[in-house]
CSV table of C-alpha atoms and ligand atoms in Angstrom, one decimal:
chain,number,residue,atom,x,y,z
C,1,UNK,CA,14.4,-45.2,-3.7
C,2,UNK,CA,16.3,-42.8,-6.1
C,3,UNK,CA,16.6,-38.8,-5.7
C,4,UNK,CA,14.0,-37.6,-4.0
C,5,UNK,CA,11.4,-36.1,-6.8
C,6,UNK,CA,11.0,-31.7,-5.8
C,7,UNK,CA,8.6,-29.6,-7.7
C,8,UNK,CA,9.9,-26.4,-7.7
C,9,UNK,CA,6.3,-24.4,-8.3
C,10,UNK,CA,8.2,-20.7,-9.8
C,11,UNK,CA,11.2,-19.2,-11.1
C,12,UNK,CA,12.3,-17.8,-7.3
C,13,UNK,CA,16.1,-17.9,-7.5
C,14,UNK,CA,18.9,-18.9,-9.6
C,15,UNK,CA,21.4,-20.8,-7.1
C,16,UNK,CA,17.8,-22.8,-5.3
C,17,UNK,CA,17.1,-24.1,-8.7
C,18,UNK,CA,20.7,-25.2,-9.7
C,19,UNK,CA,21.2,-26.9,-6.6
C,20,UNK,CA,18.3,-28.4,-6.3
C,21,UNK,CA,19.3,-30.1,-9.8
C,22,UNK,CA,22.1,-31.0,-8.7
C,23,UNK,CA,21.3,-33.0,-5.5
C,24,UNK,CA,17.6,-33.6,-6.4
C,25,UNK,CA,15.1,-34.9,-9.9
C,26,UNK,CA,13.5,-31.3,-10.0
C,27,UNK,CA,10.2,-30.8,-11.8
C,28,UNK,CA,9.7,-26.9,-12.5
C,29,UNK,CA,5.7,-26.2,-12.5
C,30,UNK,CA,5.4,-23.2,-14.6
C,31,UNK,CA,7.3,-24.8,-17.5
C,32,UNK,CA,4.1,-26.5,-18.4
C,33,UNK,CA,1.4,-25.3,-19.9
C,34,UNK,CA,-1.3,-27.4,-18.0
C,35,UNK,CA,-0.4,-27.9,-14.3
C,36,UNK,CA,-3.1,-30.4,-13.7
C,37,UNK,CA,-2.1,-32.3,-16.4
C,38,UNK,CA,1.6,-32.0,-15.0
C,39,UNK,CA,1.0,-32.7,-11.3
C,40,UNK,CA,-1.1,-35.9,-12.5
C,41,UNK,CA,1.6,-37.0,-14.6
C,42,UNK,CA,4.7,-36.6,-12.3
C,43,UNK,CA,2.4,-37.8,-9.4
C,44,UNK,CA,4.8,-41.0,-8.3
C,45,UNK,CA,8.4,-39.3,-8.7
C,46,UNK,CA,7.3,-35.9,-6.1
C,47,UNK,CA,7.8,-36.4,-2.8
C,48,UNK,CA,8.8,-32.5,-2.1
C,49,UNK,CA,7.6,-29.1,-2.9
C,50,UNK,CA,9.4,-26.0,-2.7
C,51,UNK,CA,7.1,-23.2,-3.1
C,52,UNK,CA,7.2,-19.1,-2.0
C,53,UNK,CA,5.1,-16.4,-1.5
C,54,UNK,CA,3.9,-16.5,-4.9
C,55,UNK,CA,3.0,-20.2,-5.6
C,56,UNK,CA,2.7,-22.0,-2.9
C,57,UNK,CA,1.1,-25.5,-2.0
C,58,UNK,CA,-2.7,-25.3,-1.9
C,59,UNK,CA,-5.2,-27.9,-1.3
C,60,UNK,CA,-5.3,-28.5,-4.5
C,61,UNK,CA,-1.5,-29.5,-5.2
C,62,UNK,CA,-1.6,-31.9,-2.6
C,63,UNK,CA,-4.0,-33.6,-3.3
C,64,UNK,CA,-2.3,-34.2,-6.4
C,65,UNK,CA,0.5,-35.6,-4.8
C,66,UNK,CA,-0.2,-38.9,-2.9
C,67,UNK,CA,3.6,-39.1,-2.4
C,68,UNK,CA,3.9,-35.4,-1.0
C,69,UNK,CA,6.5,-35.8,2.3
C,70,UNK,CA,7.7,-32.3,2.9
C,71,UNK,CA,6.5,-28.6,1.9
C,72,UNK,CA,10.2,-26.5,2.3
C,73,UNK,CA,9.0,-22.9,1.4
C,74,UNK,CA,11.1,-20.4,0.4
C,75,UNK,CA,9.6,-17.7,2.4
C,76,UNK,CA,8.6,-17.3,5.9
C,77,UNK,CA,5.3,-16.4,5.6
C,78,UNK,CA,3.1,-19.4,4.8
C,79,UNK,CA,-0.1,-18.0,3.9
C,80,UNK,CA,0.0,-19.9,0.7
C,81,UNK,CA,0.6,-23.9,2.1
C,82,UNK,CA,-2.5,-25.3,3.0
C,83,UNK,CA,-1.3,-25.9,6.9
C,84,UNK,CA,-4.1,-27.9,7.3
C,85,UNK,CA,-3.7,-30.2,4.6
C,86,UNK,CA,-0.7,-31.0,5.8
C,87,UNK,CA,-1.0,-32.1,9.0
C,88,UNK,CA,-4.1,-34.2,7.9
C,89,UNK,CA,-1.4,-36.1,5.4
C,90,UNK,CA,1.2,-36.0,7.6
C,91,UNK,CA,3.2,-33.8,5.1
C,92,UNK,CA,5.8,-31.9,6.9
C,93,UNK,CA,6.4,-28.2,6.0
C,94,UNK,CA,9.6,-25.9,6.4
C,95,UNK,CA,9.8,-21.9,6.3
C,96,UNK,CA,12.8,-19.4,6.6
C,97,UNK,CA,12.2,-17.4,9.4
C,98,UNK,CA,14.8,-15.0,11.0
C,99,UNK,CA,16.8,-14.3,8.7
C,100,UNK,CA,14.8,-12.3,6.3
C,101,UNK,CA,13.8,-10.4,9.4
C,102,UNK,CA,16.2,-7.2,9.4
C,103,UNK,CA,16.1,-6.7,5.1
C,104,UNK,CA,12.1,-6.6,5.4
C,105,UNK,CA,12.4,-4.2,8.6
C,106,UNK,CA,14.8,-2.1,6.7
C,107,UNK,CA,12.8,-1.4,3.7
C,108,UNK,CA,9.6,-0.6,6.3
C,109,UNK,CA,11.7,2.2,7.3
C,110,UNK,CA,12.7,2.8,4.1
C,111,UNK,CA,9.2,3.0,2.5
C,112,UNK,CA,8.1,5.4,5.5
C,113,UNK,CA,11.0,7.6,4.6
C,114,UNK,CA,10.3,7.6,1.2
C,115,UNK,CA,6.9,8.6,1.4
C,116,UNK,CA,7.2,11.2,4.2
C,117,UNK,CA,10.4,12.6,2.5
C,118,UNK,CA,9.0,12.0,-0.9
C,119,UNK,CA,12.8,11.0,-1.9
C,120,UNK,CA,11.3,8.9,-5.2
C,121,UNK,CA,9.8,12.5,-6.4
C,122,UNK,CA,13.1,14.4,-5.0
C,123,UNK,CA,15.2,12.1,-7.3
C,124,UNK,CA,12.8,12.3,-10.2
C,125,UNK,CA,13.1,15.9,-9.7
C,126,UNK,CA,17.0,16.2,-9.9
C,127,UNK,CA,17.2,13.6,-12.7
C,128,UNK,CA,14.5,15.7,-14.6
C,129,UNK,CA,16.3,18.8,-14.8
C,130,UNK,CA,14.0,20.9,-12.9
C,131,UNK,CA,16.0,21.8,-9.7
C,132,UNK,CA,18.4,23.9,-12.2
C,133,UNK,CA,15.2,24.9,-14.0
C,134,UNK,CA,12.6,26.0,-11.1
C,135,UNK,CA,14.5,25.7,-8.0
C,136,UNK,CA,14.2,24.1,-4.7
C,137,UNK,CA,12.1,21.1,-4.1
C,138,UNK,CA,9.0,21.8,-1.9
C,139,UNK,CA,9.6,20.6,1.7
C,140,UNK,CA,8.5,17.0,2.9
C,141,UNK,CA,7.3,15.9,6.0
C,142,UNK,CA,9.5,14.4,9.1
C,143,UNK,CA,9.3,11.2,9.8
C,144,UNK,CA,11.9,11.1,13.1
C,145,UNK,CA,9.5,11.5,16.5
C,146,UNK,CA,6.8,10.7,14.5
C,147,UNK,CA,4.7,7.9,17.0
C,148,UNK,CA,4.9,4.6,14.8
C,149,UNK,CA,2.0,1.9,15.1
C,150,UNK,CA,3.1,-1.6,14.3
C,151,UNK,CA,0.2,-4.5,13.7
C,152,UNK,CA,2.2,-7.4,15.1
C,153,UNK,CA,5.2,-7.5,17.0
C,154,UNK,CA,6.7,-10.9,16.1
C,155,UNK,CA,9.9,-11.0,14.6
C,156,UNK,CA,9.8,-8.3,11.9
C,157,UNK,CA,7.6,-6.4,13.8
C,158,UNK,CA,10.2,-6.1,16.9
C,159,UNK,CA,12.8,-4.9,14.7
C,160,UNK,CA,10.8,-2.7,12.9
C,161,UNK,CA,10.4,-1.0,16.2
C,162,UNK,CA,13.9,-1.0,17.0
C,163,UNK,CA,14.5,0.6,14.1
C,164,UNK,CA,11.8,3.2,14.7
C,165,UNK,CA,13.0,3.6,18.2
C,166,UNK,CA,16.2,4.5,16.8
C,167,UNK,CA,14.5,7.1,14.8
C,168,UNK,CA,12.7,8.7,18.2
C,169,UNK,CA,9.7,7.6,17.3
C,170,UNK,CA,7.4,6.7,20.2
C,171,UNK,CA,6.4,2.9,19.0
C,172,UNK,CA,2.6,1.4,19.8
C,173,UNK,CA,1.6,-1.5,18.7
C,174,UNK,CA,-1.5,-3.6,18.3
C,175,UNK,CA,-1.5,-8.0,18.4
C,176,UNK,CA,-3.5,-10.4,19.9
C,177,UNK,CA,-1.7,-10.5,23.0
C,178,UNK,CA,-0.2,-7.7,25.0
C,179,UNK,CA,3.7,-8.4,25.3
C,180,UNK,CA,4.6,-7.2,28.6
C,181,UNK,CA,8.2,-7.5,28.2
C,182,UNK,CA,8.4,-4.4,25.9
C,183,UNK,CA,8.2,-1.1,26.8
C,184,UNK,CA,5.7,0.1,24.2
C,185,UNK,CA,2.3,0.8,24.5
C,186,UNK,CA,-0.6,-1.6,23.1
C,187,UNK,CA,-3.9,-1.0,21.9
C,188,UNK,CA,-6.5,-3.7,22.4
C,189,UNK,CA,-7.6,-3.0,18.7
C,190,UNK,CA,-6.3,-1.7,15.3
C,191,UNK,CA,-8.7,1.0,15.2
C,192,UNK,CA,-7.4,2.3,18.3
C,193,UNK,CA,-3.7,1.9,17.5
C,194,UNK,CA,-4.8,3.4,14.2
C,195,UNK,CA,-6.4,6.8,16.0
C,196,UNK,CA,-3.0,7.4,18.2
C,197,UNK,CA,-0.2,6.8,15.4
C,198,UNK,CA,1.9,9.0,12.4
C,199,UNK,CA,2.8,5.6,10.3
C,200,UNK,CA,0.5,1.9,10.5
C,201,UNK,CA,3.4,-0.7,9.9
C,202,UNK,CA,1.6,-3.9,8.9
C,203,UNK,CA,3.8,-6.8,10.4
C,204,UNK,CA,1.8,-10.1,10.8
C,205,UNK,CA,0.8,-13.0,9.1
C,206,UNK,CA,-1.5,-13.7,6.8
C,207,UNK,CA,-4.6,-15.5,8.2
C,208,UNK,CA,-8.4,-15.5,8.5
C,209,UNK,CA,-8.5,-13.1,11.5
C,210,UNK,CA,-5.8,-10.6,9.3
C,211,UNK,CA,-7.4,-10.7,6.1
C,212,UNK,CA,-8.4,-7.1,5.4
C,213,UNK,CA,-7.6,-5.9,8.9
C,214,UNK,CA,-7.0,-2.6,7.4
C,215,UNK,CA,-10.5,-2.1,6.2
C,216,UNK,CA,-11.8,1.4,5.1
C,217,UNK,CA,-12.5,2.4,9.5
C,218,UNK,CA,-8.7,2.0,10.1
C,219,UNK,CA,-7.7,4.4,7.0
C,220,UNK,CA,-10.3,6.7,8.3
C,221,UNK,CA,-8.5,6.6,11.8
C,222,UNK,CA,-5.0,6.9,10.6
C,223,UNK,CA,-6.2,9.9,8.8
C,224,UNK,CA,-5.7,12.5,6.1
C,225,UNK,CA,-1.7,12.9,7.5
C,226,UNK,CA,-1.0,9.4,8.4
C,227,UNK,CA,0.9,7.2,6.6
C,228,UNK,CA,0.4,3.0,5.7
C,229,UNK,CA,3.2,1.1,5.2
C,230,UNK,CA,3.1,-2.6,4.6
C,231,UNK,CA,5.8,-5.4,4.4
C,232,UNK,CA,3.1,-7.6,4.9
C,233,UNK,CA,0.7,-9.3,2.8
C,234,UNK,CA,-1.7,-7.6,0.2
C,235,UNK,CA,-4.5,-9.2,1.6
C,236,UNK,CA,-4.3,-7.3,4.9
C,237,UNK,CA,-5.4,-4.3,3.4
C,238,UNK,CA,-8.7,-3.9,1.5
C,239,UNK,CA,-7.1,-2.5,-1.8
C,240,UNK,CA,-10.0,-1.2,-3.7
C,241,UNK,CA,-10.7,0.4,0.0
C,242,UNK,CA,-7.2,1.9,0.3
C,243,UNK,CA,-6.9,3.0,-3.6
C,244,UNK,CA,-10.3,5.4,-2.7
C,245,UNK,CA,-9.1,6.8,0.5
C,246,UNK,CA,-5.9,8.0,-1.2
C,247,UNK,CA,-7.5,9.2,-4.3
C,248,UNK,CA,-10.0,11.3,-1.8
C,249,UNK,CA,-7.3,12.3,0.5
C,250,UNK,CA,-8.7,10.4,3.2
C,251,UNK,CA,-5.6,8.8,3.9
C,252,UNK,CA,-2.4,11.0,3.5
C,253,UNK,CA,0.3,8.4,2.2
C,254,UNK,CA,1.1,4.7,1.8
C,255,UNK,CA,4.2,3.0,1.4
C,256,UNK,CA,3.5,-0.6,-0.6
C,257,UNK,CA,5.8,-3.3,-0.6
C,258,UNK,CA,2.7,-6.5,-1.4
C,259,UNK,CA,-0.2,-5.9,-3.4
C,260,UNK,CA,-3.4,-8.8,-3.3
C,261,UNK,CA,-2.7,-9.8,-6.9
C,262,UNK,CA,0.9,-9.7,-7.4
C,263,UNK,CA,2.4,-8.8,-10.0
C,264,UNK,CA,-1.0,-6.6,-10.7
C,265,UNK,CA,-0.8,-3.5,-8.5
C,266,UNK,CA,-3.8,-0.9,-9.0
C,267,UNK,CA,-3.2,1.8,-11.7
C,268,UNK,CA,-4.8,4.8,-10.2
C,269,UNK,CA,-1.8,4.8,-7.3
C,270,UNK,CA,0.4,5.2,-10.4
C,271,UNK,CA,-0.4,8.9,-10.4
C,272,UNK,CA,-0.4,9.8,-6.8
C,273,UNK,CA,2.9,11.0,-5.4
C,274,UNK,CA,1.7,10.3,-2.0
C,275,UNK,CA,2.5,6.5,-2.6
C,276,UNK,CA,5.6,4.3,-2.8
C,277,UNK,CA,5.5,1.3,-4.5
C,278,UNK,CA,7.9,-1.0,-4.5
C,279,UNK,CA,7.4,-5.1,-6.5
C,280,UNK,CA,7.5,-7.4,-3.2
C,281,UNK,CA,11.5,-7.0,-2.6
C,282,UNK,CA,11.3,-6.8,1.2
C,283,UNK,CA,13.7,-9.9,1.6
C,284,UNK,CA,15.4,-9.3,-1.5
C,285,UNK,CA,19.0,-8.8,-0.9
C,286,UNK,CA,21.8,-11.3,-2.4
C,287,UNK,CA,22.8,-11.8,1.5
C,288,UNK,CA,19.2,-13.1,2.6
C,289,UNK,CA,18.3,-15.0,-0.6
C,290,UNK,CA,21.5,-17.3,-0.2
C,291,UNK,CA,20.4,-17.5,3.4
C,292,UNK,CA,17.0,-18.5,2.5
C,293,UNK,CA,18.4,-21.1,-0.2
C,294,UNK,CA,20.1,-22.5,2.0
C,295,UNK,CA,17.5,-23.2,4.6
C,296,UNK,CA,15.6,-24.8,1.9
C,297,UNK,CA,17.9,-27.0,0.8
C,298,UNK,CA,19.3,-27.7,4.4
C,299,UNK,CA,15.8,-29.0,5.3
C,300,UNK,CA,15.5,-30.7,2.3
C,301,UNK,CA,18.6,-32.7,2.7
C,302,UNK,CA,18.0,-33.4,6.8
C,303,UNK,CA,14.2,-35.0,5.9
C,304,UNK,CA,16.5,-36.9,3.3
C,305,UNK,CA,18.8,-38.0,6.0
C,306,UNK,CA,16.2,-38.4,8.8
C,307,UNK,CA,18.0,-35.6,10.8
C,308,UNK,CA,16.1,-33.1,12.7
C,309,UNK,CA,14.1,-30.5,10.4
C,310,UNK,CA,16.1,-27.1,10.5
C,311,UNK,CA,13.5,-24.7,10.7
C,312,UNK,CA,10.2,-27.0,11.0
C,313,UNK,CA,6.4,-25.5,11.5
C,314,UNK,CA,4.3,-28.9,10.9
O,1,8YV,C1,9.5,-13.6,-0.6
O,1,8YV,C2,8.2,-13.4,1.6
O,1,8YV,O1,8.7,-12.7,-1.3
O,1,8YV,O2,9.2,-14.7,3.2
O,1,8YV,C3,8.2,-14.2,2.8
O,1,8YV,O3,7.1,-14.5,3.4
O,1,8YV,O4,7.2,-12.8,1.3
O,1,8YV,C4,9.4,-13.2,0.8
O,1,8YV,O5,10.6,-13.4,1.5
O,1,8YV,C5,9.6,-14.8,-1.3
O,1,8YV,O6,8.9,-15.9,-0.8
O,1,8YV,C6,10.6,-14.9,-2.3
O,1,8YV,O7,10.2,-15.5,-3.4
């Protein structure tokens, strides 16, 4: 049957696209200039897809594929695979989960420091000049003991609140089921979690019921001293929404890692030094993306083989 046929759909990582050359006939998507034309073209040779968070595998692409076997995604969330799709075809899909979990719940703790301690601006400040010119920088807010809301406590979300624990903060979180065997206190709804907490972590997957689940009621809860931080997805948070209550002081801070239309992140949170904003790096240490290669490539090579999927989700 010769190599299997992969379509790699973006530029994701250096080592994932070398070895997929090497052990697979790879077909890179964003070298053409016409992707219908592309898909329609390579049709018989793809029999995999390795998408991310970026490009995944939408209806659309599968149905260009009659071939299409496996969806291995480099990323663990799989908002952009059509789930659906795939079951009805029988295509089998693949994430990374676990172990991107700690680098994303470090840099949630990370962004919430940054924005309560303002340490971008502090550095700005020193590298400017100004602390020999004017003086001291003004004093920041603290984040320890702070009480720390967390919307979903899967994976990320649980060490997120380790983390936070660590920190003394008292952790709350909100999900669609209670899960008794913490210790931390749940709120039925966001809104409510929103009312009773310092810093909104957002920590679940992307769906239909989590689209925009911070709308322009749960800024207005968190408040004109609470904080948003999310390692989520862009689409959890109404952006034109969040972008107002910031400018109005409505909402005192936010600390973004994922924007709705990556790489396009708003331009009036550009100005506000109550923001941090950081270009969707959440797993993106050398550590985790070998990891994540090799998950990829793992499950690519076990469908191969007929061995048992390593990290399998349809
Ligand atoms: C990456 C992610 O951004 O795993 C996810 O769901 O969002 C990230 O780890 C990504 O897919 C790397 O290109």
């Amino acid at each position: 049957m010769g190599a299997l046929g992969v379509l790699l759909t973006y530029p994701m990582n250096p080592y994932l696209e070398e070895e997929l050359d090497k052990r697979f006939k790879l077909f890179r998507l964003w070298e053409s200039p016409n992707k219908k034309d592309f898909l329609r073209s390579n049709s018989a040779s793809i029999r995999a897809v390795v998408g991310n968070s970026n490009v995944g595998a939408d209806a659309e692409t599968i149905d260009a594929l009659p071939r299409l076997e496996i969806v291995s995604s480099y990323s663990v969330g799989l908002d952009k695979v059509d789930l659906k799709k795939c079951k009805e075809k029988g295509v089998r899909v693949t994430n990374t989960p676990d172990v991107l979990t700690e680098d994303v719940a470090d840099i949630a703790i990370g962004l919430a420091l940054a924005v309560m301690r303002r340490i971008p601006q502090a550095d700005g400040y020193v590298r400017a000049g100004n602390w020999k010119a004017t003086g001291d920088f003004r004093l920041t807010t603290r984040f320890s003991g702070k009480t720390v809301g967390i919307v979903g406590l899967g994976r990320i979300g649980m060490a997120i609140a380790k983390r936070a624990a660590a920190f003394g903060c008292p952790i709350s979180y909100y999900s669609r089921t209670e899960k008794p065997e913490t210790n931390f206190k749940y709120h039925p709804t966001i809104i409510e979690l929103a009312s009773n907490c310092n810093v909104l972590v957002v920590a679940c997957p992307l769906t239909e019921e989590t689209h925009h689940i911070v709308n322009r009621d749960v800024m207005d809860a968190l408040g004109p001293k609470g904080v948003l931080v999310n390692i989520g997805r862009g689409s959890h948070v109404d952006e034109p929404e969040l972008v107002k209550a910031l400018v109005e002081g409505r909402l005192g801070g936010a600390g973004l890692d994922v924007y709705e239309e990556e790489p396009h992140v708003p331009e009036e949170l550009f100005g506000l030094e109550n923001v941090v904003l950081l270009p969707h790096v959440g797993s993106g240490t050398l550590e985790t993306r070998k990891v994540m290669a090799d998950l990829v490539l793992g499950n690519l090579e076990a469908h191969v083989q007929n061995k048992p999927l390593l990290t399998p989700v349809v």
